Coordinates of C-alpha atoms in Angstrom, one line a residue:
M573 CA -0.8 5.9 -48.8
T574 CA -3.9 8.0 -48.2
G575 CA -5.3 8.4 -44.8
R576 CA -7.8 5.6 -45.7
R577 CA -5.8 2.6 -46.9
R578 CA -3.0 3.9 -44.0
A579 CA -6.3 3.2 -41.1
A580 CA -7.0 0.1 -42.7
S581 CA -3.5 -1.2 -43.0
L582 CA -3.2 0.0 -39.3
G583 CA -5.9 -2.2 -38.6
K584 CA -4.5 -5.7 -39.5
I585 CA -1.8 -4.5 -37.9
E586 CA -3.3 -4.5 -34.5
E587 CA -5.1 -7.8 -35.3
G588 CA -2.0 -9.4 -36.2
T589 CA -3.1 -9.5 -39.8
G590 CA -1.2 -6.2 -42.0
P591 CA 2.4 -6.2 -43.5
A592 CA 5.4 -5.0 -40.7
R593 CA 4.9 -1.9 -38.8
P594 CA 7.4 1.4 -40.5
R595 CA 9.8 2.0 -37.9
A596 CA 10.5 5.3 -36.7
T597 CA 13.7 7.1 -36.3
D598 CA 15.1 8.2 -33.1
G599 CA 15.7 11.6 -34.5
A600 CA 12.7 12.2 -35.0
P601 CA 8.7 12.2 -34.0
P602 CA 6.7 9.1 -35.5
D603 CA 3.7 9.5 -37.6
T604 CA 1.1 7.6 -35.4
P605 CA 1.6 5.9 -32.1
E606 CA 2.0 2.5 -33.6
Q607 CA 5.2 3.9 -34.7
A608 CA 6.6 5.0 -31.3
H609 CA 6.8 1.4 -30.7
A610 CA 9.9 1.0 -33.3
S611 CA 13.2 -0.9 -31.8
P612 CA 15.4 1.5 -30.3
P613 CA 19.1 1.9 -30.7
P614 CA 21.6 0.5 -28.5
E615 CA 21.7 2.4 -24.8
S616 CA 25.8 3.5 -25.2
S617 CA 24.6 5.2 -28.9
R618 CA 22.1 6.9 -27.4
L619 CA 24.1 8.1 -24.5
R620 CA 26.6 9.2 -27.0
R621 CA 24.6 11.2 -28.4
A622 CA 22.8 12.9 -25.5
G623 CA 21.9 16.1 -25.6
P624 CA 22.4 18.9 -23.3
G625 CA 19.3 17.7 -21.7
V626 CA 20.0 14.7 -20.3
W627 CA 23.0 15.8 -19.4
T628 CA 21.6 17.8 -17.2
A629 CA 19.6 15.4 -16.0
C630 CA 22.7 13.4 -14.9
V631 CA 23.8 15.8 -12.8
V632 CA 20.6 16.8 -10.9
L633 CA 20.4 13.6 -9.4
P634 CA 23.2 13.3 -7.6
A635 CA 23.1 16.8 -6.3
S636 CA 18.8 15.4 -5.4
V637 CA 20.7 12.0 -2.8
S638 CA 23.9 14.5 -1.6
L639 CA 21.0 17.0 -0.1
W640 CA 18.9 14.6 0.6
L641 CA 21.4 12.5 2.4
L642 CA 22.6 15.3 4.2
S643 CA 19.0 16.4 5.3
L644 CA 18.3 13.1 7.0
R645 CA 20.7 15.0 9.7
D646 CA 18.9 17.7 10.8
V647 CA 14.9 15.9 11.4
R648 CA 13.7 16.6 14.5
L649 CA 11.2 14.0 15.7
D650 CA 10.8 15.9 18.6
A651 CA 9.0 19.2 16.3
M652 CA 6.1 16.7 15.1
G653 CA 3.3 18.0 15.5
D654 CA 0.1 17.6 13.9
L655 CA 1.1 16.8 10.1
G656 CA 3.8 14.5 11.8
L657 CA 6.9 14.0 9.9
L658 CA 6.0 17.5 7.4
Q659 CA 7.1 19.1 10.5
A660 CA 9.5 17.8 11.4
L661 CA 11.7 17.3 7.6
P662 CA 14.4 20.7 7.6
V663 CA 13.7 22.9 3.8
L664 CA 17.1 21.0 3.1
F665 CA 14.5 18.2 2.4
W666 CA 11.8 19.6 0.3
I667 CA 14.9 21.4 -1.8
A668 CA 16.4 17.9 -3.1
L669 CA 13.2 16.3 -3.5
G670 CA 12.3 19.6 -5.7
L671 CA 14.9 19.1 -8.0
L672 CA 14.1 15.7 -8.0
V673 CA 10.9 16.0 -10.0
L674 CA 12.9 18.9 -11.8
G675 CA 15.7 16.8 -13.2
F676 CA 12.8 14.2 -14.0
C677 CA 10.9 16.5 -16.3
V678 CA 14.2 17.3 -18.0
A679 CA 14.9 14.1 -18.6
A680 CA 11.4 13.3 -20.0
A681 CA 11.3 15.9 -21.8
A682 CA 14.8 14.9 -23.8
R683 CA 14.6 13.1 -26.5
R684 CA 17.7 10.2 -26.4
T685 CA 17.2 9.7 -22.5
A686 CA 18.2 6.6 -21.3
H687 CA 16.0 3.5 -19.6
S688 CA 19.3 3.7 -16.7
C689 CA 18.9 7.5 -16.5
F690 CA 14.6 7.2 -16.4
A691 CA 15.6 4.2 -13.8
L692 CA 17.6 6.0 -11.2
Y693 CA 15.0 8.6 -10.9
V694 CA 12.5 6.3 -9.9
L695 CA 14.8 4.9 -7.6
T696 CA 15.5 7.9 -6.0
L697 CA 12.2 8.7 -5.7
I698 CA 11.2 5.3 -3.7
A699 CA 14.2 6.0 -1.6
M700 CA 13.3 9.6 -1.1
I701 CA 9.4 8.9 0.4
H702 CA 10.2 4.9 1.6
A703 CA 13.1 5.2 3.1
T704 CA 13.3 8.4 4.9
P705 CA 11.5 7.3 7.9
P706 CA 13.7 4.5 8.6
M707 CA 16.7 6.1 8.5
V708 CA 15.3 8.6 10.7
E709 CA 13.6 6.1 13.2
Q710 CA 14.9 3.8 15.4
E711 CA 11.7 1.2 15.5
L712 CA 9.5 -0.3 13.2
R713 CA 6.2 2.1 12.4
Y714 CA 2.9 0.8 12.1
S715 CA 1.5 -0.9 14.5
W716 CA -0.5 -3.2 11.7
A717 CA 3.5 -4.0 10.9
W718 CA 3.9 -5.3 14.8
K719 CA 0.6 -7.3 14.9
H720 CA 1.7 -8.9 11.6
V721 CA 5.4 -9.8 13.2
A722 CA 3.6 -11.3 16.5
V723 CA 1.8 -13.6 13.6
V724 CA 4.7 -14.9 12.2
D725 CA 6.5 -15.3 15.9
A726 CA 3.2 -17.1 16.9
M727 CA 3.2 -19.8 14.1
L728 CA 7.0 -20.0 14.4
R729 CA 6.4 -21.1 17.9
H730 CA 3.5 -23.3 17.6
D731 CA 5.1 -24.7 13.0
G732 CA 1.6 -23.8 11.9
E733 CA -1.7 -22.9 13.0
V734 CA -1.8 -21.4 15.8
P735 CA -4.5 -22.6 19.0
N736 CA -6.3 -20.4 21.1
A737 CA -6.1 -17.3 18.1
G738 CA -9.2 -15.6 19.3
G739 CA -9.9 -12.8 17.0
F740 CA -6.8 -13.3 15.6
D741 CA -7.6 -17.1 14.1
I742 CA -8.7 -15.5 10.2
Y743 CA -4.8 -15.7 10.1
N744 CA -4.8 -19.2 10.7
Q745 CA -7.0 -19.4 7.5
W746 CA -4.7 -17.1 5.7
P747 CA -1.8 -18.3 6.8
G748 CA 0.8 -17.8 3.0
F749 CA 2.0 -13.8 3.7
F750 CA 3.2 -15.5 7.5
Q751 CA 4.1 -19.5 6.9
F752 CA 6.3 -17.7 3.7
N753 CA 8.5 -15.1 6.3
A754 CA 8.6 -18.4 8.5
L755 CA 10.2 -20.7 6.1
I756 CA 12.5 -17.3 5.2
L757 CA 13.8 -17.3 9.0
R758 CA 14.2 -20.8 9.2
A759 CA 16.5 -20.1 6.4
T760 CA 18.4 -17.6 7.6
G761 CA 18.5 -18.5 10.8
L762 CA 16.7 -15.0 12.0
E763 CA 14.7 -15.0 15.0
S764 CA 12.6 -12.3 14.0
P765 CA 11.2 -10.5 10.8
L766 CA 11.7 -6.9 12.8
G767 CA 14.9 -6.3 11.4
Y768 CA 13.9 -6.4 7.2
A769 CA 9.9 -5.4 8.5
M770 CA 11.9 -1.6 9.0
W771 CA 12.7 -2.2 5.0
A772 CA 9.4 -3.5 3.9
Q773 CA 8.0 -0.4 2.6
V774 CA 11.0 0.5 1.0
L775 CA 11.2 -3.6 -1.1
A776 CA 7.8 -4.1 -2.2
N777 CA 7.6 -0.1 -3.8
V778 CA 11.4 -1.8 -5.5
L779 CA 9.9 -5.4 -6.4
M780 CA 7.0 -3.4 -7.8
L781 CA 8.2 -2.0 -10.0
G782 CA 8.6 -5.3 -12.1
P783 CA 5.5 -6.2 -12.7
L784 CA 4.8 -2.5 -13.9
L785 CA 7.4 -2.4 -16.6
V786 CA 5.9 -5.9 -17.5
I787 CA 2.7 -3.7 -18.1
Y788 CA 3.7 -0.6 -19.4
R789 CA 6.2 -2.4 -22.3
S790 CA 4.0 -4.3 -23.1
I791 CA 1.8 -1.5 -24.8
T792 CA 4.1 1.0 -25.6
T793 CA 8.7 0.9 -26.4
D794 CA 8.2 4.7 -26.1
R795 CA 11.0 5.6 -23.4
R796 CA 9.3 8.6 -21.8
L797 CA 5.6 7.0 -21.4
V798 CA 6.9 4.1 -19.7
W799 CA 8.3 5.7 -17.2
G800 CA 6.5 8.9 -16.9
A801 CA 3.8 5.8 -16.0
V802 CA 5.7 4.8 -13.3
W803 CA 6.6 8.2 -11.9
I804 CA 3.5 8.8 -11.7
Y805 CA 2.4 5.8 -10.2
Y806 CA 5.0 5.9 -7.4
S807 CA 3.6 9.8 -6.4
C808 CA 0.4 8.8 -6.3
S809 CA 0.2 5.4 -4.1
W810 CA -0.7 7.7 -1.4
V811 CA -2.7 4.1 0.6
G812 CA -0.4 3.6 2.3
Q813 CA -0.8 -0.4 2.3
D814 CA 2.6 -1.3 1.1
Y815 CA 3.7 -2.1 5.0
F816 CA 4.9 -5.8 6.3
A817 CA 1.4 -7.2 5.8
P818 CA -0.3 -9.8 3.7
Q819 CA -2.2 -6.9 1.9
A820 CA 1.3 -5.3 0.8
F821 CA 2.1 -9.3 -0.2
T822 CA -0.8 -9.9 -2.4
F823 CA -1.0 -7.3 -4.0
L824 CA 2.2 -7.6 -6.0
L825 CA 1.5 -11.0 -6.3
C826 CA -1.7 -9.5 -8.4
A827 CA 0.6 -7.1 -9.8
C828 CA 2.6 -9.6 -11.3
V829 CA -0.3 -12.5 -12.3
I830 CA -1.7 -9.1 -14.7
A831 CA 1.4 -8.3 -16.0
L832 CA 1.8 -12.4 -16.7
V833 CA -1.4 -11.8 -18.6
V834 CA -1.4 -8.7 -20.4
R835 CA 2.1 -10.0 -21.8
Q836 CA 0.6 -12.4 -23.2
L837 CA -2.8 -10.7 -24.8
P838 CA -2.8 -9.9 -28.4
S839 CA -4.9 -7.0 -27.6
S840 CA -1.6 -5.4 -26.6
R841 CA 0.1 -2.5 -29.1
L842 CA 2.9 -4.7 -29.5
P843 CA 3.3 -8.5 -30.8
R844 CA 3.9 -11.7 -28.0
P845 CA 6.0 -14.8 -27.7
G846 CA 3.7 -17.3 -27.6
P847 CA 2.6 -20.4 -29.3
A848 CA 0.8 -20.1 -32.5
G849 CA -2.5 -18.9 -32.7
G850 CA -2.0 -17.4 -29.0
G851 CA -2.0 -18.6 -26.2
W852 CA 0.4 -18.9 -23.3
P853 CA 3.2 -21.2 -23.2
R854 CA 3.7 -23.7 -20.9
G855 CA 5.9 -22.6 -18.8
R856 CA 4.9 -19.1 -18.4
F857 CA 1.2 -20.2 -17.0
V858 CA 2.6 -22.7 -14.7
L859 CA 4.2 -19.4 -13.2
V860 CA 0.7 -17.4 -13.2
I861 CA -0.7 -20.8 -11.0
V862 CA 1.6 -20.6 -8.6
I863 CA 1.4 -17.2 -7.8
E864 CA -2.6 -17.4 -7.7
A865 CA -2.5 -20.2 -5.4
A866 CA -0.1 -17.9 -2.8
I867 CA -2.6 -14.8 -3.1
A868 CA -5.0 -17.4 -2.8
S869 CA -3.6 -18.5 0.0
S870 CA -2.3 -15.2 2.1
H871 CA -5.9 -12.7 1.6
Q872 CA -9.5 -12.4 1.3
L873 CA -9.9 -9.6 -0.8
T874 CA -6.9 -10.1 -3.6
P875 CA -8.1 -12.9 -5.3
L876 CA -12.1 -11.3 -5.9
M877 CA -9.7 -7.9 -6.9
L878 CA -8.1 -10.7 -9.2
I879 CA -11.2 -12.0 -10.6
S880 CA -12.6 -8.9 -11.1
A881 CA -9.5 -8.0 -13.4
L882 CA -9.4 -11.4 -15.3
L883 CA -12.9 -11.5 -15.9
L884 CA -13.3 -8.1 -17.4
L885 CA -9.9 -8.5 -19.3
S886 CA -11.5 -11.8 -20.9
L887 CA -14.8 -10.1 -22.1
P888 CA -12.7 -9.3 -25.8
R889 CA -13.0 -12.7 -27.2
R890 CA -9.3 -12.1 -29.0
N891 CA -8.3 -12.4 -25.5
R892 CA -10.0 -14.7 -23.6
R893 CA -7.2 -18.1 -25.2
V894 CA -4.9 -15.9 -23.0
A895 CA -7.2 -14.4 -20.2
L896 CA -10.0 -17.5 -19.6
P897 CA -7.3 -20.4 -18.9
A898 CA -6.1 -17.9 -15.5
L899 CA -9.2 -16.7 -14.5
A900 CA -10.2 -20.4 -14.3
G901 CA -7.1 -21.0 -12.2
A902 CA -7.6 -17.8 -10.0
V903 CA -11.5 -19.1 -9.6
V904 CA -10.9 -23.0 -9.0
L905 CA -8.2 -21.8 -6.4
T906 CA -10.1 -19.5 -4.5
A907 CA -13.1 -21.4 -4.4
A908 CA -11.3 -24.5 -3.2
W909 CA -9.3 -22.4 -0.1
N910 CA -12.8 -21.0 0.7
A911 CA -14.2 -24.6 1.1
T912 CA -11.9 -25.6 3.2
V913 CA -9.1 -23.6 5.0
A914 CA -11.4 -20.7 5.1
R915 CA -14.5 -22.1 5.6
R916 CA -14.9 -21.5 9.2
Y917 CA -14.3 -17.3 8.7
V918 CA -16.1 -17.8 5.3
S919 CA -19.6 -19.5 6.9
A920 CA -19.3 -16.7 9.6
N921 CA -19.2 -13.9 7.9
L922 CA -21.5 -14.9 4.6
D923 CA -24.1 -12.9 6.1
S924 CA -22.8 -9.7 6.3
F925 CA -21.1 -10.2 3.0
V926 CA -24.8 -10.8 1.1
D927 CA -26.2 -8.1 3.3
A928 CA -23.6 -5.4 1.8
L929 CA -24.7 -6.8 -1.4
T930 CA -27.9 -4.6 -0.8
R931 CA -26.6 -1.7 0.3
P932 CA -23.8 -1.0 -3.0
E933 CA -23.7 3.5 -1.7
A934 CA -23.5 3.1 2.3
N935 CA -20.1 0.7 1.1
I936 CA -18.6 3.8 -0.9
W937 CA -19.8 6.1 1.4
S938 CA -18.2 4.3 4.9
G939 CA -15.1 4.7 3.5
L940 CA -15.4 8.4 3.2
S941 CA -17.6 9.5 5.7
R942 CA -15.7 9.2 9.2
L943 CA -14.3 13.1 9.3
G944 CA -16.6 14.7 11.9
D945 CA -14.5 13.9 14.9
A946 CA -10.4 14.3 14.3
A947 CA -8.5 16.9 14.3
P948 CA -8.8 20.0 11.9
S949 CA -5.1 18.9 10.3
Q950 CA -6.7 14.8 9.8
V951 CA -9.9 16.6 8.0
M952 CA -7.5 18.5 5.8
V953 CA -5.5 15.6 5.0
S954 CA -7.8 13.6 4.1
W955 CA -10.1 15.8 2.0
I956 CA -5.8 16.5 -0.2
D957 CA -6.4 12.8 -0.1
R958 CA -9.5 12.3 -1.6
G959 CA -8.7 15.1 -3.8
L960 CA -5.9 13.1 -5.4
S961 CA -7.4 10.3 -6.1
G962 CA -10.5 12.4 -7.6
G963 CA -8.0 14.3 -10.2
V964 CA -6.5 10.6 -10.7
F965 CA -9.6 9.1 -12.3
L966 CA -10.1 12.4 -13.8
L967 CA -6.7 12.4 -15.7
A968 CA -7.7 9.0 -16.1
A969 CA -10.2 9.3 -17.6
L970 CA -9.5 12.8 -20.2
A971 CA -7.3 10.5 -21.3
L972 CA -9.5 7.9 -22.5
M973 CA -11.6 10.6 -24.5
T974 CA -8.5 12.1 -26.1
R975 CA -6.1 9.7 -26.6
R976 CA -8.3 7.2 -28.8
W977 CA -5.3 4.9 -29.5
T978 CA -5.6 4.3 -25.4
R979 CA -9.1 2.3 -26.0
R980 CA -7.7 -0.4 -27.8
T981 CA -5.7 -1.1 -25.2
P982 CA -6.4 -2.8 -22.1
L983 CA -6.0 0.0 -19.9
L984 CA -10.1 0.3 -19.4
P985 CA -10.7 -2.8 -17.8
L986 CA -7.5 -2.9 -15.8
V987 CA -9.0 1.0 -14.4
L988 CA -12.5 -0.8 -13.9
F989 CA -12.1 -3.5 -12.1
P990 CA -12.1 -2.2 -8.9
L991 CA -14.8 -0.8 -8.7
P992 CA -17.5 -3.8 -9.0
L993 CA -16.3 -5.2 -5.7
A994 CA -16.6 -1.3 -4.1
L995 CA -20.0 -1.4 -4.9
V996 CA -20.9 -5.6 -3.1
N997 CA -18.3 -4.9 0.1
A998 CA -17.2 -1.5 2.2
Y999 CA -14.2 -4.1 4.0
G1000 CA -14.1 -1.9 7.1
G1001 CA -14.5 1.3 5.4
E1002 CA -11.6 0.8 3.4
M1003 CA -12.9 -1.2 0.0
I1004 CA -13.1 2.2 -1.6
F1005 CA -9.2 3.0 -0.6
R1006 CA -8.3 -0.6 -1.6
A1007 CA -9.9 0.0 -5.0
Y1008 CA -8.6 2.7 -6.2
M1009 CA -4.5 1.2 -5.3
F1010 CA -6.1 -1.4 -7.5
A1011 CA -6.7 1.2 -10.3
L1012 CA -3.6 3.3 -10.3
P1013 CA -1.0 1.6 -12.2
A1014 CA -3.7 1.4 -15.5
A1015 CA -4.8 5.0 -14.1
A1016 CA -1.0 6.0 -14.0
F1017 CA -0.1 5.5 -17.9
L1018 CA -3.3 7.0 -19.1
I1019 CA -2.2 10.1 -17.0
A1020 CA 1.4 10.4 -18.3
A1021 CA -0.1 9.3 -22.4
L1022 CA -2.5 12.4 -21.0
L1023 CA 1.1 14.4 -20.4
M1024 CA 3.7 13.4 -22.4
P1025 CA 1.6 12.4 -26.0
Q1026 CA 4.0 10.0 -27.6
G1027 CA 6.0 11.6 -31.1
R1028 CA 5.9 15.5 -29.9
R1029 CA 8.0 17.3 -28.0
L1030 CA 7.6 18.3 -24.4
P1031 CA 9.6 21.6 -23.7
A1032 CA 6.7 23.5 -23.7
R1033 CA 4.4 22.2 -22.0
M1034 CA 6.8 20.6 -19.2
P1035 CA 6.2 23.3 -17.0
V1036 CA 2.7 22.1 -16.7
V1037 CA 4.1 19.2 -15.8
A1038 CA 6.3 19.6 -13.0
V1039 CA 3.7 21.6 -11.5
L1040 CA 1.4 18.3 -11.7
L1041 CA 3.9 15.9 -11.3
A1042 CA 4.6 18.1 -7.7
A1043 CA 1.5 18.6 -6.3
M1044 CA 0.9 15.0 -6.9
L1045 CA 3.8 14.2 -4.6
G1046 CA 3.0 16.7 -2.1
S1047 CA -0.6 15.4 -1.6
L1048 CA 1.4 11.8 -1.4
L1049 CA 3.9 13.0 1.7
F1050 CA 0.7 14.7 2.9
G1051 CA -1.2 10.7 2.8
Y1052 CA 1.9 9.5 4.5
Y1053 CA 3.4 11.3 6.7
S1054 CA 0.8 13.4 8.5
K1055 CA 0.1 10.6 10.9
E1056 CA 3.3 10.3 12.1
A1057 CA 2.5 11.1 15.3
M1058 CA 1.0 8.1 15.7
N1059 CA 2.8 6.0 13.4
R1060 CA 6.3 5.6 14.8
F1061 CA 6.8 4.4 18.4
S1062 CA 10.5 5.1 20.3
A1063 CA 12.6 2.4 22.2
Q1064 CA 11.1 2.9 25.6
E1065 CA 7.1 2.4 24.0
V1066 CA 8.4 -0.7 22.5
A1067 CA 9.8 -2.0 26.2
A1068 CA 6.8 -0.9 27.8
T1069 CA 4.9 -3.2 25.8
R1070 CA 7.6 -5.9 25.4
Y1071 CA 7.4 -6.3 29.4
V1072 CA 3.3 -6.4 29.2
T1073 CA 3.7 -9.0 27.0
T1074 CA 6.4 -10.5 28.5
Q1075 CA 6.4 -10.1 31.8
T1076 CA 3.1 -11.2 32.8
P1077 CA 1.2 -14.2 33.6
P1078 CA -0.7 -16.4 31.0
G1079 CA -4.3 -15.2 31.0
S1080 CA -3.5 -11.7 31.7
V1081 CA -5.6 -9.0 29.9
I1082 CA -3.9 -6.1 28.6
I1083 CA -6.1 -2.9 27.8
S1084 CA -5.2 -0.6 25.5
V1085 CA -7.1 3.5 24.5
T1086 CA -6.3 2.7 21.4
F1087 CA -4.3 0.1 18.5
A1088 CA -1.2 2.5 18.3
A1089 CA 0.9 0.3 20.3
P1090 CA 4.1 -1.4 19.3
G1091 CA 4.3 -5.3 19.6
L1092 CA 0.8 -5.5 21.8
E1093 CA -0.2 -8.5 20.2
M1094 CA 2.8 -10.4 20.4
H1095 CA 2.1 -13.7 22.2
Y1096 CA -2.0 -13.3 21.2
D1097 CA -2.3 -17.0 21.8
R1098 CA -1.0 -16.0 25.9
H1099 CA -3.0 -12.6 27.0
E1100 CA -6.2 -11.5 26.0
R1101 CA -6.5 -8.2 24.4
A1102 CA -8.7 -5.0 24.8
E1103 CA -8.7 -1.9 23.0
I1104 CA -11.4 1.3 24.8
T1105 CA -11.5 2.5 20.9
Q1106 CA -13.7 -1.1 19.8
E1107 CA -15.7 -1.1 22.6
G1108 CA -19.7 -0.6 22.3
L1109 CA -20.9 3.3 21.8
Q1110 CA -22.9 2.5 25.4
A1111 CA -19.5 1.9 27.0
K1112 CA -17.0 4.5 25.3
R1113 CA -19.9 6.7 27.2
L1114 CA -19.2 5.9 30.1
L1115 CA -15.3 5.7 30.4
A1116 CA -15.7 9.5 28.6
K1117 CA -17.8 10.7 30.9
D1118 CA -15.8 8.1 34.5
P1119 CA -12.2 6.6 32.9
L1120 CA -12.5 4.5 36.1
T1121 CA -15.7 2.8 36.2
G1122 CA -15.8 2.9 32.6
L1123 CA -13.0 0.2 32.4
E1124 CA -14.6 -2.0 34.9
P1125 CA -16.2 -4.5 32.6
L1126 CA -12.6 -4.6 31.3
L1127 CA -11.0 -5.5 34.0
R1128 CA -14.0 -8.3 35.0
R1129 CA -13.2 -10.2 31.6
A1130 CA -9.3 -10.9 33.5
G1131 CA -11.6 -12.7 36.4
D1132 CA -9.1 -14.1 38.5
K1133 CA -6.0 -13.2 36.7
P1134 CA -4.4 -9.7 36.5
A1135 CA -5.3 -7.2 34.7
Y1136 CA -3.0 -4.4 33.3
V1137 CA -3.6 -1.1 31.1
I1138 CA -0.6 0.1 28.9
L1139 CA -0.3 4.1 27.3
N1140 CA 2.0 5.6 25.3
R1141 CA 2.6 8.8 23.7
A1142 CA 1.4 7.3 20.6
Q1143 CA -2.3 6.7 21.8
Y1144 CA -1.7 9.9 23.1
A1145 CA -1.2 10.8 18.9
D1146 CA -3.7 8.7 18.4
V1147 CA -6.7 9.5 20.3
H1148 CA -5.8 13.3 19.6
L1149 CA -6.1 13.0 15.6
N1150 CA -8.8 10.8 15.0
G1151 CA -11.2 11.9 17.5
E1152 CA -12.5 8.4 19.0
M1153 CA -12.5 10.1 22.7
P1154 CA -13.3 12.9 23.9
P1155 CA -10.4 15.6 24.0
G1156 CA -8.7 15.3 26.7
F1157 CA -9.9 12.0 28.3
M1158 CA -6.2 10.1 27.9
S1159 CA -4.5 13.1 30.5
R1160 CA -7.6 12.1 32.7
L1161 CA -7.5 8.6 32.5
E1162 CA -4.1 9.1 33.5
T1163 CA -4.3 10.6 36.1
D1164 CA -7.0 8.5 37.9
L1165 CA -5.2 5.6 37.3
A1166 CA -2.5 7.1 39.4
R1167 CA -4.5 8.2 42.4
S1168 CA -6.3 5.0 42.1
P1169 CA -5.1 2.4 45.0
D1170 CA -6.6 -0.7 42.6
F1171 CA -3.7 0.2 40.2
T1172 CA -0.3 0.4 40.9
P1173 CA 2.5 1.6 38.1
V1174 CA 5.3 -1.4 37.2
H1175 CA 6.4 -0.2 34.2
R1176 CA 7.0 3.2 33.9
S1177 CA 9.3 5.9 31.4
D1178 CA 9.3 9.0 29.7
D1179 CA 7.1 7.8 26.7
A1180 CA 5.1 4.8 28.2
V1181 CA 3.3 3.2 31.3
V1182 CA 2.2 0.1 32.8
Y1183 CA -0.6 -0.1 35.6
R1184 CA -1.3 -3.5 36.9
F1185 CA -4.9 -3.5 38.7
T1186 CA -5.0 -5.8 42.2
P1187 CA -8.7 -5.9 43.4
P1188 CA -9.7 -4.0 46.3
S1189 CA -10.6 -7.9 47.7
E1190 CA -6.6 -8.8 47.4
G1191 CA -5.2 -5.6 48.6
S1192 CA -4.6 -6.8 52.0
R1193 CA -2.5 -9.5 50.5
G1194 CA -0.8 -7.6 47.5

């Protein structure tokens, strides 16, 4: 067959009208990318014929796991400095991680590595990255995770919508995630999600493996390419939105919808099961609608991201019988929810959203320009994260240029769909990072296609690939672990916040310097919260000049109710790392509080202190 006739035949095959594709044997590289989709021999057969590379990978994996587990005994949390957990991890941890990368590269270079071997490597990678903190720390990390635990607790106590929610009313309008967790607690008899919230990152990343595999295996059956893309995804997912939070929940659901849609698309590289002429099997489409409803009821941003993805996927005419019904469902459900349950929030913020549409450059810059006052270590980490993000998009673009077959897949729209939203809204300075997070699954596959091309032998290029994978993983760990000094909490800090939220009179004002305190939002329907770093510029200047004088406007909010000031170790770290208050402010504030007769310490430990404010007029009575 001539080259021209062969290309024409393959074109017909992609449209579903040509003859069956030729099958490639497992022992020789395919002549074309299409031949790489041939059905592989049974797993047991491949294992029997495994070469030395496969056996080497199988030996390296348990060695890496053993060294990792041994290393956890020597983690010294008190050794944390400006780079957080990176400074507390022993050398043995880094040896274990290096062995894991090396073993995966050996497995990828071998031609007969089984899916099970790749899966074990990926699961081990997830464990090393995400299970290490909860295995060495006592309490739930991330103050935002504690905040979401508080919302679940409040909705349980009120059996639904929480009255007097104040700034937390937004969660009454998007309660899906919290009500789902309340349902789990009622079904299991647990009192709080604290126990399993510690492992939320591990669970979220393990579950994410499902939609990733569906998407990738809808495009190719090349094992090396599929698992290489999965590995790259987990090595580059540095944004850290996978903790106990609505955005982690809806990101996973969004990936599931996209995976179901891509699985049905005729533009994917493999034949699709389904009704004659394309379209959706009824049961699968009902599942898509149910997931879209859960997304629309749980988060503000994710439904818009999903709509953008489905819109771009529906642009090719051959995709519309699949993408348009899913798109219509997402649009109708999101619009209905925003016009009814979430109407208060949408109405109150409509003007700011419209204003953001006219300033696309400011929306992007807002997430990239807040480094001036941060500690030098955090400036370095921020540039490492940005370098990783830029490198991911650069390698993905290079793959699209050099691996032409990837342009005939849904990968390009799946990389581009978050960008329009990054241009129209800043989302509190986080939109550019959320856009990276949503684009990463497709970008990771493109990078794998660039580094691990189908049908080619890899041993000669594996040293370069290994260096790149190690650089990606190292950059990820800088983003994940460098703020651990402010993200982790001791039992003493938890006890202090539990005291101030449960042992103080309802209506009290609880004042902190930053958000870095575990569970300050517990009983948020009974107390008012004030955070110094969230005050206006003039108020912060006054506080920096004279802490006690600057506190007076916050103390007056209590009226005739008491006010409490809580200081803890994590807040010290937060102020130092992020630089939102001048150096030494925390020490000056604590010294002034200790000297003032108007403030009485009512709870104290090595890591935290709580002061009660007694107005001078009440001094004689107290």
